[in-house]
XYZ file of N, CA, C and O in Angstrom:
724
model
N -79.254 -26.964 34.363
C -79.024 -25.928 33.415
C -79.275 -24.447 34.459
O -79.840 -24.008 35.238
N -78.283 -23.497 33.761
C -77.882 -22.315 34.503
C -78.949 -21.536 33.908
O -79.265 -21.702 32.676
N -79.855 -20.611 34.983
C -81.060 -19.921 34.738
C -80.593 -19.090 33.641
O -82.015 -18.504 33.245
N -79.164 -18.541 33.559
C -79.723 -17.582 32.375
C -79.945 -18.099 31.179
O -80.529 -16.860 30.270
N -78.702 -18.823 31.364
C -78.885 -19.952 29.744
C -80.343 -20.012 29.538
O -80.780 -20.168 28.594
N -80.893 -20.687 30.292
C -82.701 -21.468 30.411
C -83.156 -19.833 29.841
O -84.550 -20.826 28.890
N -83.481 -19.206 30.180
C -84.107 -17.484 29.984
C -83.431 -17.015 28.980
O -83.629 -15.693 28.424
N -82.474 -17.708 28.387
C -81.816 -17.281 26.732
C -81.236 -15.460 27.080
O -80.565 -15.225 25.934
N -80.130 -15.554 27.980
C -79.818 -14.423 28.319
C -78.226 -15.011 28.001
O -77.464 -15.593 28.215
N -77.395 -13.674 27.876
C -75.996 -13.811 28.004
C -75.434 -14.128 28.988
O -75.643 -13.878 30.112
N -74.722 -15.185 29.035
C -74.209 -15.904 30.700
C -72.822 -15.579 30.716
O -71.804 -16.062 31.664
N -72.190 -14.555 30.169
C -70.645 -14.282 30.440
C -71.095 -12.655 30.833
O -72.452 -12.256 31.386
N -70.153 -12.716 31.748
C -70.415 -11.875 32.888
C -70.887 -10.138 32.204
O -69.808 -10.272 31.681
N -70.703 -9.219 33.142
C -71.388 -8.061 32.669
C -69.534 -7.290 32.841
O -68.653 -7.345 34.026
N -68.973 -6.542 31.612
C -67.808 -6.363 31.957
C -67.883 -4.943 32.942
O -69.318 -4.284 32.729
N -67.138 -4.636 33.672
C -67.259 -3.793 34.226
C -66.725 -2.313 34.122
O -65.181 -2.728 33.557
N -67.060 -1.754 33.902
C -66.651 -0.109 33.419
C -64.787 0.609 34.036
O -64.816 0.707 35.728
N -63.364 0.485 34.124
C -62.933 0.547 34.999
C -62.151 1.867 34.441
O -61.849 2.232 33.595
N -62.496 2.548 35.099
C -61.937 4.037 35.704
C -61.235 4.186 35.238
O -59.555 3.454 35.836
N -60.704 5.361 34.459
C -59.015 5.762 33.745
C -58.453 6.527 35.524
O -59.003 7.022 35.612
N -57.386 6.618 34.672
C -56.454 7.201 35.838
C -55.897 8.156 35.459
O -54.731 8.204 33.979
N -55.098 9.694 35.353
C -54.396 10.577 35.192
C -52.877 10.487 35.508
O -52.266 9.885 36.340
N -52.134 10.079 34.268
C -50.688 9.807 34.270
C -49.782 10.518 33.930
O -50.204 11.401 32.901
N -48.911 11.221 34.581
C -48.070 12.401 34.278
C -46.354 12.147 33.374
O -46.132 11.032 34.476
N -46.582 11.931 32.554
C -44.984 11.740 31.215
C -44.331 13.009 31.264
O -44.986 13.768 30.346
N -42.622 12.836 31.997
C -42.126 13.676 31.163
C -40.947 13.267 30.081
O -41.080 12.353 29.863
N -41.003 14.038 28.756
C -40.207 13.639 27.808
C -38.593 14.744 28.170
O -38.956 15.797 28.090
N -38.073 14.142 27.558
C -36.983 15.006 26.551
C -36.031 14.287 26.312
O -35.986 13.268 25.942
N -35.126 15.315 25.557
C -34.510 14.566 24.613
C -33.813 15.803 24.064
O -33.536 17.022 24.207
N -32.205 15.282 23.873
C -30.792 16.193 23.485
C -30.131 15.540 22.613
O -28.717 16.574 22.267
N -30.471 14.609 21.689
C -29.355 14.460 20.832
C -30.414 14.446 19.644
O -31.812 13.677 19.743
N -30.275 14.199 18.735
C -31.298 14.255 17.293
C -31.433 15.387 16.717
O -31.249 16.452 17.303
N -33.131 15.130 15.942
C -34.008 16.167 15.963
C -34.536 15.663 17.589
O -35.944 15.311 17.133
N -34.172 16.493 17.967
C -35.614 16.558 19.473
C -36.839 17.054 19.323
O -37.547 16.082 20.039
N -37.490 17.979 18.498
C -38.997 18.575 18.220
C -39.477 17.396 17.539
O -40.849 17.160 18.203
N -38.506 16.803 17.097
C -39.752 15.281 15.731
C -39.819 14.769 16.778
O -40.554 13.919 16.996
N -38.726 14.197 17.312
C -38.700 12.714 18.168
C -39.612 13.588 19.384
O -40.369 12.159 19.406
N -39.839 13.997 20.004
C -40.692 14.267 21.271
C -42.093 14.972 20.654
O -42.856 13.740 21.041
N -41.975 15.243 19.274
C -43.546 15.304 18.819
C -43.958 13.621 18.462
O -45.425 13.253 18.658
N -43.199 12.823 17.580
C -43.464 11.246 17.214
C -43.820 10.706 18.681
O -44.647 9.725 18.845
N -42.952 10.900 19.744
C -43.207 10.248 21.109
C -44.689 10.746 21.360
O -45.364 9.507 22.082
N -44.817 11.487 21.585
C -46.308 12.316 22.443
C -47.534 11.527 21.003
O -48.039 10.979 21.682
N -47.328 11.202 19.840
C -48.229 11.057 19.119
C -48.167 8.817 19.243
O -49.062 8.293 19.013
N -46.851 8.053 19.422
C -47.204 7.053 20.703
C -47.785 6.691 21.516
O -48.336 6.073 21.866
N -47.855 7.611 22.335
C -48.389 7.785 23.594
C -49.865 7.631 23.193
O -50.420 6.789 23.686
N -50.332 8.240 22.680
C -51.625 8.222 22.082
C -52.090 7.090 21.553
O -53.249 6.841 21.338
N -51.485 6.553 20.611
C -51.672 5.399 20.130
C -51.432 3.816 21.408
O -52.015 2.943 20.392
N -51.045 4.449 22.046
C -51.037 3.018 23.363
C -52.392 2.331 23.544
O -53.170 2.944 23.845
N -52.368 0.815 24.015
C -53.498 0.393 23.829
C -54.101 0.730 25.158
O -53.246 1.297 26.665
N -55.593 1.197 25.653
C -55.518 1.313 26.892
C -55.680 3.177 27.510
O -55.664 3.029 28.803
N -55.106 3.717 26.194
C -55.170 5.101 26.850
C -55.985 5.532 25.947
O -56.433 5.585 25.001
N -56.878 6.694 26.726
C -58.139 7.380 26.437
C -57.879 9.086 26.044
O -58.459 9.582 25.060
N -56.472 9.771 26.237
C -56.494 11.053 25.768
C -54.922 11.000 26.273
O -54.276 11.125 27.047
N -54.201 11.873 25.834
C -53.316 13.014 25.887
C -53.177 14.347 25.264
O -53.731 14.613 24.335
N -53.141 14.942 26.383
C -52.508 16.143 26.420
C -51.280 16.557 26.242
O -50.476 16.007 27.330
N -50.520 17.248 25.449
C -49.090 18.317 25.668
C -49.062 18.974 26.003
O -49.352 19.834 25.368
N -47.615 19.438 26.974
C -47.208 20.519 27.094
C -46.521 21.410 25.563
O -46.139 20.365 24.840
N -46.344 22.891 25.702
C -45.597 23.267 24.180
C -44.048 22.697 25.278
O -43.759 22.946 26.212
N -43.052 22.628 24.239
C -41.585 21.727 24.598
C -40.793 23.017 25.184
O -41.040 24.261 24.480
N -40.356 23.040 26.449
C -39.140 23.894 26.897
C -37.945 23.489 26.607
O -37.253 22.635 26.553
N -36.995 24.582 26.147
C -35.504 23.971 26.334
C -34.625 23.905 27.761
O -35.516 25.282 28.640
N -33.822 22.699 28.579
C -33.419 23.205 29.199
C -31.878 22.660 29.738
O -31.270 22.157 28.487
N -31.140 23.480 30.187
C -29.675 22.984 30.882
C -29.703 21.140 30.810
O -30.051 20.904 31.434
N -28.806 20.474 30.304
C -27.871 19.354 30.734
C -28.327 19.020 31.884
O -27.199 19.763 32.770
N -28.613 18.075 32.816
C -28.209 17.274 33.886
C -27.591 16.170 33.837
O -28.313 15.282 33.147
N -26.353 16.657 34.902
C -26.087 15.048 34.770
C -25.417 14.960 36.015
O -26.090 15.423 37.356
N -24.610 14.119 36.461
C -24.727 13.015 37.778
C -23.941 14.289 38.782
O -24.194 14.187 39.840
N -22.932 15.264 38.067
C -22.761 15.596 38.529
C -23.369 17.520 38.850
O -23.040 18.350 39.345
N -24.338 17.802 38.755
C -25.488 18.340 38.325
C -25.553 19.403 36.674
O -25.048 18.655 35.751
N -25.802 20.335 37.195
C -26.351 21.195 35.116
C -25.211 21.044 34.445
O -23.927 21.451 35.343
N -24.851 20.929 33.360
C -23.634 21.161 32.414
C -24.225 21.655 31.348
O -24.520 20.903 30.255
N -23.618 22.602 31.288
C -23.941 23.520 29.927
C -23.504 23.265 28.838
O -23.766 23.901 28.183
N -21.927 22.235 29.086
C -20.845 21.933 27.939
C -21.358 21.066 27.392
O -21.276 20.358 26.061
N -22.686 20.139 27.651
C -23.970 19.016 26.862
C -24.626 19.862 26.331
O -25.028 21.104 26.368
N -24.998 19.402 24.619
C -26.587 19.141 24.216
C -27.566 19.847 25.360
O -27.484 19.092 26.441
N -28.555 21.404 25.061
C -28.909 21.558 26.039
C -30.547 20.229 25.396
O -30.640 19.305 24.188
N -31.053 20.584 26.467
C -32.899 19.207 25.935
C -33.526 20.445 25.589
O -34.198 21.215 25.736
N -34.750 19.483 25.126
C -35.617 20.124 24.929
C -36.758 18.808 25.805
O -36.911 18.144 25.880
N -37.216 19.552 26.953
C -38.442 18.873 27.620
C -39.988 19.429 27.572
O -40.120 20.584 26.734
N -40.749 18.346 27.676
C -42.178 18.658 28.148
C -42.684 17.827 29.076
O -42.695 17.020 29.138
N -43.773 18.234 29.348
C -44.905 17.279 29.934
C -46.599 16.806 29.228
O -46.818 17.713 28.428
N -46.123 15.305 29.512
C -47.795 14.802 28.698
C -48.922 14.616 29.872
O -48.033 13.577 31.172
N -49.997 14.667 30.161
C -50.789 14.157 30.696
C -51.729 12.921 30.090
O -52.267 12.819 28.941
N -51.581 12.160 30.489
C -52.061 11.052 29.748
C -53.306 9.904 30.809
O -52.873 9.916 31.516
N -54.344 10.018 30.024
C -55.663 9.124 31.379
C -55.354 7.369 30.463
O -55.672 7.356 29.320
N -55.226 6.153 31.372
C -55.399 5.627 31.068
C -55.761 4.634 31.852
O -55.820 5.036 32.983
N -55.901 3.392 31.306
C -56.429 2.210 32.497
C -55.469 1.160 32.666
O -55.670 -0.251 33.033
N -53.915 1.431 31.548
C -52.915 0.436 32.320
C -52.617 0.712 33.548
O -52.609 1.591 33.978
N -51.879 -0.444 34.470
C -51.332 -0.321 34.993
C -49.999 0.411 35.287
O -49.399 0.533 34.578
N -49.304 1.255 36.520
C -48.495 1.750 35.978
C -47.017 1.367 35.653
O -46.399 1.744 34.977
N -46.861 -0.337 36.329
C -45.333 -1.327 36.195
C -45.534 -1.077 34.244
O -44.814 -1.417 33.403
N -47.277 -1.481 34.120
C -47.066 -1.807 32.143
C -46.981 -0.622 31.244
O -46.171 -0.623 30.630
N -47.488 0.360 32.226
C -47.065 1.560 31.045
C -45.874 1.842 31.084
O -45.408 2.516 30.265
N -45.301 1.794 31.995
C -43.713 2.385 32.484
C -43.050 1.144 31.427
O -41.598 1.826 30.596
N -43.369 0.123 31.435
C -42.638 -0.634 30.092
C -42.844 -0.380 28.903
O -41.922 -0.122 27.530
N -44.196 0.377 28.554
C -44.911 0.842 27.092
C -43.416 2.180 27.180
O -43.175 2.265 26.082
N -43.955 2.837 28.023
C -42.681 4.014 27.885
C -41.093 3.791 27.521
O -40.568 3.937 26.601
N -40.961 2.504 28.008
C -38.623 2.117 27.593
C -38.909 1.318 26.886
O -38.349 1.733 25.681
N -40.062 0.762 25.882
C -40.113 0.422 24.044
C -40.270 1.730 23.738
O -39.258 1.750 22.365
N -40.728 2.748 24.106
C -41.062 3.627 22.795
C -39.692 4.652 22.901
O -39.211 4.617 21.798
N -38.467 4.223 24.006
C -37.633 5.315 24.092
C -36.430 4.173 23.284
O -35.661 5.247 22.861
N -37.302 2.878 23.518
C -35.624 2.041 22.474
C -36.340 1.615 20.766
O -35.190 2.024 20.086
N -37.283 2.384 20.714
C -37.476 2.435 19.546
C -37.079 3.900 18.898
O -36.474 3.999 17.431
N -36.770 4.914 20.128
C -35.936 5.872 19.544
C -34.673 5.704 20.168
O -33.964 7.092 19.957
N -34.261 4.631 19.785
C -32.446 4.508 19.208
C -32.247 4.626 21.619
O -31.096 5.417 21.716
N -32.836 4.782 22.814
C -32.290 5.252 23.656
C -31.804 4.287 24.269
O -31.658 3.208 23.988
N -30.321 4.738 24.387
C -29.088 3.725 25.508
C -28.832 4.058 27.109
O -28.746 5.816 27.108
N -29.403 3.292 27.377
C -28.593 3.136 28.849
C -27.512 2.893 29.378
O -27.028 2.154 30.307
N -26.164 3.725 28.538
C -24.825 3.103 28.655
C -24.281 4.523 30.013
O -23.254 4.039 30.590
N -24.688 6.009 29.972
C -24.507 6.246 31.039
C -25.384 6.610 31.984
O -26.384 7.185 31.248
N -25.275 6.848 33.366
C -26.485 7.331 34.074
C -26.486 8.721 33.798
O -25.206 9.309 34.223
N -27.678 9.371 33.479
C -28.291 10.925 33.431
C -27.058 11.123 32.161
O -27.226 12.598 32.409
N -26.861 10.286 31.093
C -26.236 10.541 30.119
C -27.515 10.860 28.802
O -28.150 11.285 29.340
N -26.544 11.483 27.336
C -27.120 12.395 27.132
C -27.716 11.244 26.516
O -27.766 9.944 26.230
N -29.380 11.632 25.147
C -30.297 10.860 24.920
C -30.874 11.389 23.653
O -31.215 12.210 23.744
N -31.383 10.219 23.169
C -32.423 10.328 22.134
C -33.262 10.762 22.849
O -34.390 11.835 21.913
N -33.768 9.955 23.698
C -35.572 10.126 23.951
C -35.476 9.611 25.864
O -34.773 8.382 25.548
N -36.163 10.416 26.395
C -36.627 9.816 28.081
C -37.809 10.593 28.245
O -37.939 11.523 27.950
N -38.390 8.528 28.428
C -39.409 9.648 28.967
C -39.709 8.657 31.198
O -39.346 7.585 30.851
N -40.050 9.629 31.442
C -40.309 9.429 33.076
C -41.765 9.223 33.221
O -42.470 10.033 33.056
N -42.160 8.174 34.152
C -43.467 8.279 34.742
C -43.511 9.029 35.993
O -42.809 8.693 37.035
N -43.541 10.468 36.145
C -44.064 11.074 37.006
C -44.915 10.683 38.412
O -44.011 11.109 39.436
N -45.719 10.765 37.779
C -47.242 10.291 38.637
C -48.132 9.462 38.167
O -48.108 9.630 36.911
N -48.785 8.805 38.880
C -49.534 8.228 38.247
C -50.877 8.073 39.306
O -51.469 7.112 40.425
N -51.675 9.085 39.121
C -53.201 9.520 40.074
C -52.192 9.661 41.882
O -51.117 10.424 41.283
N -52.769 9.193 42.418
C -52.542 8.937 43.724
C -51.325 8.208 44.264
O -50.646 7.134 45.599
N -51.332 7.083 43.404
C -50.184 5.685 43.520
C -48.853 6.528 43.966
O -48.421 6.988 43.367
N -48.278 5.626 45.098
C -47.376 5.665 45.435
C -47.062 4.019 45.668
O -47.266 3.252 46.079
N -45.699 3.664 44.959
C -44.397 2.972 44.986
C -43.465 2.896 45.137
O -42.827 4.396 45.162
N -42.806 2.205 45.818
C -41.134 2.142 45.518
C -40.643 0.932 45.374
O -40.736 -0.010 47.004
N -40.260 0.276 44.464
C -39.813 -0.784 44.126
C -38.951 -0.679 43.406
O -38.222 0.415 42.864
N -37.741 -1.937 42.906
C -36.218 -1.856 42.555
C -36.323 -1.189 40.767
O -36.135 -0.255 40.558
N -37.900 -1.896 40.562
C -38.378 -1.394 39.242
C -39.213 0.094 38.992
O -39.131 0.768 37.581
N -39.518 0.493 40.045
C -41.213 1.822 39.725
C -41.112 2.309 40.986
O -41.257 1.668 41.726
N -40.914 3.842 41.273
C -40.868 4.929 42.320
C -42.058 5.512 41.821
O -42.015 5.995 40.845
N -43.355 5.780 42.505
C -43.941 7.038 42.584
C -44.172 7.455 43.677
O -44.899 6.969 44.298
N -44.950 8.809 43.538
C -44.345 9.568 42.355
C -42.930 9.529 42.019
O -41.770 9.196 42.621
N -42.413 10.016 41.095
C -41.041 10.524 40.840
C -39.666 10.934 42.181
O -40.177 12.070 42.283
N -39.144 9.938 42.097
C -38.422 11.024 43.278
C -37.696 12.415 43.346
O -37.275 12.899 44.192
N -37.159 12.796 41.721
C -36.709 13.773 42.072
C -37.532 15.622 40.922
O -37.296 15.988 40.534
N -38.790 14.723 40.828
C -39.504 15.844 39.977
C -39.992 16.927 40.709
O -40.302 17.695 39.943
N -40.248 17.168 41.881
C -40.413 18.470 43.007
C -39.184 19.396 42.790
O -39.373 20.747 42.804
N -38.312 18.811 42.616
C -37.487 19.929 42.159
C -36.453 20.175 40.772
O -35.614 20.445 40.551
N -37.209 19.989 39.955
C -36.977 19.679 38.316
C -37.547 20.937 37.783
O -39.396 20.131 37.541
N -37.687 21.896 37.395
C -38.159 23.655 36.857
C -39.097 22.273 35.243
O -39.814 23.068 35.054
N -37.227 21.755 34.407
C -38.143 21.048 33.410
C -39.374 20.470 33.609
O -39.746 19.894 32.542
N -40.088 19.750 34.824
C -40.270 19.018 34.699
C -42.014 19.781 35.534
O -43.125 19.986 34.656
N -41.667 20.635 36.169
C -43.021 21.166 36.882
C -42.966 22.599 35.957
O -44.968 22.487 35.460
N -42.822 23.085 35.057
C -43.077 24.238 34.520
C -44.007 23.630 33.635
O -45.355 24.673 33.135
N -43.488 22.552 32.413
C -44.872 22.571 31.688
C -45.742 21.597 31.824
O -46.851 21.555 31.562
N -46.173 20.599 33.096
C -46.676 20.452 34.139
C -48.021 21.577 34.364
O -49.213 21.555 34.351
N -47.447 22.331 34.923
C -48.420 23.271 35.762
C -48.982 24.172 34.121
O -50.215 24.417 34.473
N -48.359 24.436 33.021
C -48.685 24.900 32.137
C -50.810 24.123 31.526
O -50.975 24.716 30.764
N -50.042 22.680 31.985
C -51.343 22.066 31.627
C -52.328 22.189 32.484
O -53.340 21.886 32.039
N -51.939 21.951 33.724
C -52.554 22.047 34.837
C -52.235 22.520 35.628
O -51.517 21.946 36.352
N -52.846 23.904 35.773
C -52.780 24.829 36.276
C -53.377 24.304 38.897
O -52.342 24.886 39.288
N -54.065 23.438 38.673
C -54.064 22.647 39.798
C -53.485 21.493 39.952
O -54.270 20.987 40.937
N -52.363 21.630 39.404
C -51.934 20.116 39.847
C -51.082 19.709 40.654
O -50.780 20.770 41.587
N -51.074 18.205 41.527
C -50.388 18.575 42.620
C -49.344 16.877 42.480
O -49.700 15.898 41.820
N -48.544 16.668 42.729
C -47.431 15.863 42.906
C -47.744 15.266 44.333
O -47.232 15.792 45.456
N -48.174 13.988 44.408
C -48.678 13.430 45.732
C -47.504 13.178 46.659
O -45.858 13.239 46.188
N -47.595 13.674 47.559
C -46.586 13.916 48.754
C -45.269 14.675 48.819
O -44.945 15.214 49.602
N -45.738 15.671 47.628
C -45.381 17.279 47.616
C -45.959 18.021 47.752
O -45.001 19.029 48.341
N -47.526 18.310 47.584
C -47.565 19.830 46.969
C -48.111 19.837 45.727
O -47.661 19.636 44.488
N -48.885 21.135 45.936
C -49.023 21.870 44.618
C -47.804 21.983 44.172
O -46.575 22.467 44.440
N -47.795 21.681 42.743
C -46.858 22.165 41.506
C -46.972 23.384 41.643
O -45.782 23.776 41.142
N -47.467 24.444 41.290
C -47.565 25.981 41.665
C -46.497 26.345 42.861
O -45.913 26.895 42.337
N -46.755 25.692 44.085
C -46.105 26.482 45.195
C -44.391 25.533 44.814
O -43.839 26.133 45.629
N -43.825 23.876 44.712
C -42.823 23.314 44.295
C -42.539 24.499 43.709
O -40.973 25.157 43.855
N -43.049 25.081 42.505
C -42.088 25.813 40.854
C -42.209 27.148 41.713
O -40.627 27.321 41.487
N -42.437 27.397 42.561
C -42.525 29.107 43.173
C -41.200 29.020 44.267
O -39.992 29.879 44.167
N -41.412 27.971 44.820
C -39.656 27.620 46.032
C -38.640 27.382 45.065
O -37.728 27.814 45.476
N -39.020 26.297 43.835
C -37.835 26.564 43.185
C -37.075 28.178 42.840
O -35.830 28.104 42.778
N -38.077 28.676 42.197
C -37.864 29.962 41.820
C -36.959 30.855 42.996
O -36.794 31.984 42.262
N -37.724 30.918 43.764
C -37.220 31.303 44.894
C -36.251 31.207 45.496
O -34.466 31.851 45.568
N -35.499 29.832 45.249
C -33.912 29.326 45.578
C -33.179 29.740 44.716
O -31.880 30.192 44.668
N -33.316 29.903 43.335
C -32.744 30.564 42.185
C -33.024 32.323 42.203
O -31.528 32.057 42.247
N -33.335 32.668 42.910
C -33.071 33.768 42.863
C -32.272 34.209 44.202
O -31.542 35.203 44.046
N -32.055 33.535 45.221
C -31.524 33.109 46.634
C -29.832 32.921 45.992
O -29.183 33.820 46.740
N -29.692 32.475 44.880
C -28.442 31.697 44.255
C -27.686 33.486 43.449
O -26.422 33.516 43.513
N -28.152 34.370 43.011
C -27.871 35.387 42.513
C -27.174 36.385 43.054
O -27.717 37.100 44.376
C-alpha cells in the first residue's frame, strides 16, 4: 500500500506554483466606436483564464499604416498597450487574442487593412519565437511609435527583447522624424 495513503495523507501531488509572465499586448481600432471597442477588449483581457493582472495605457490616436506606409486618407487609429500578467503559454494567449478580435468583427481580408480591432502580442517576457504562427518579440514593434509610446507610459523601464530599452527606441524614432523635417 502506498505509504502516503497508509498514513492518511493526500495522495495527490502538490501543485506547483507557476510564475506568471508579463505579456505586452498592443491594441488598435480604426472602425466603429474605437474607444468603446478598446475598453471592451481590455475588459475581456482581464477575464481571460490564467490572467492575474491587466494594466492599460491611455489610448492615443495615430495615422493608419498600410502596406504602402502611413495613409492619412484612411480612418485614424486609436491605439493602446496592455501589460498582462499570465501563466498562459504565448501561443494560447495569441489564440485567445484572435478570438477577442473575432468577437469584435475583425476580418482579415486585406493585409494591414482597416479593422474594428487589432490585438498584437508584442512581447512575452524574454521569450523569443519565430514560427509561422508566432513571432516574438513582434518584428515591427521597435519602429512603431503607437506601440512604444503607450508602453513607455505604463513602464518607464520597459525593454523590448533583442531591441533594447523602449525609451531609447522611442528617442531614436523621435530623432529620425526630426531628420525628415
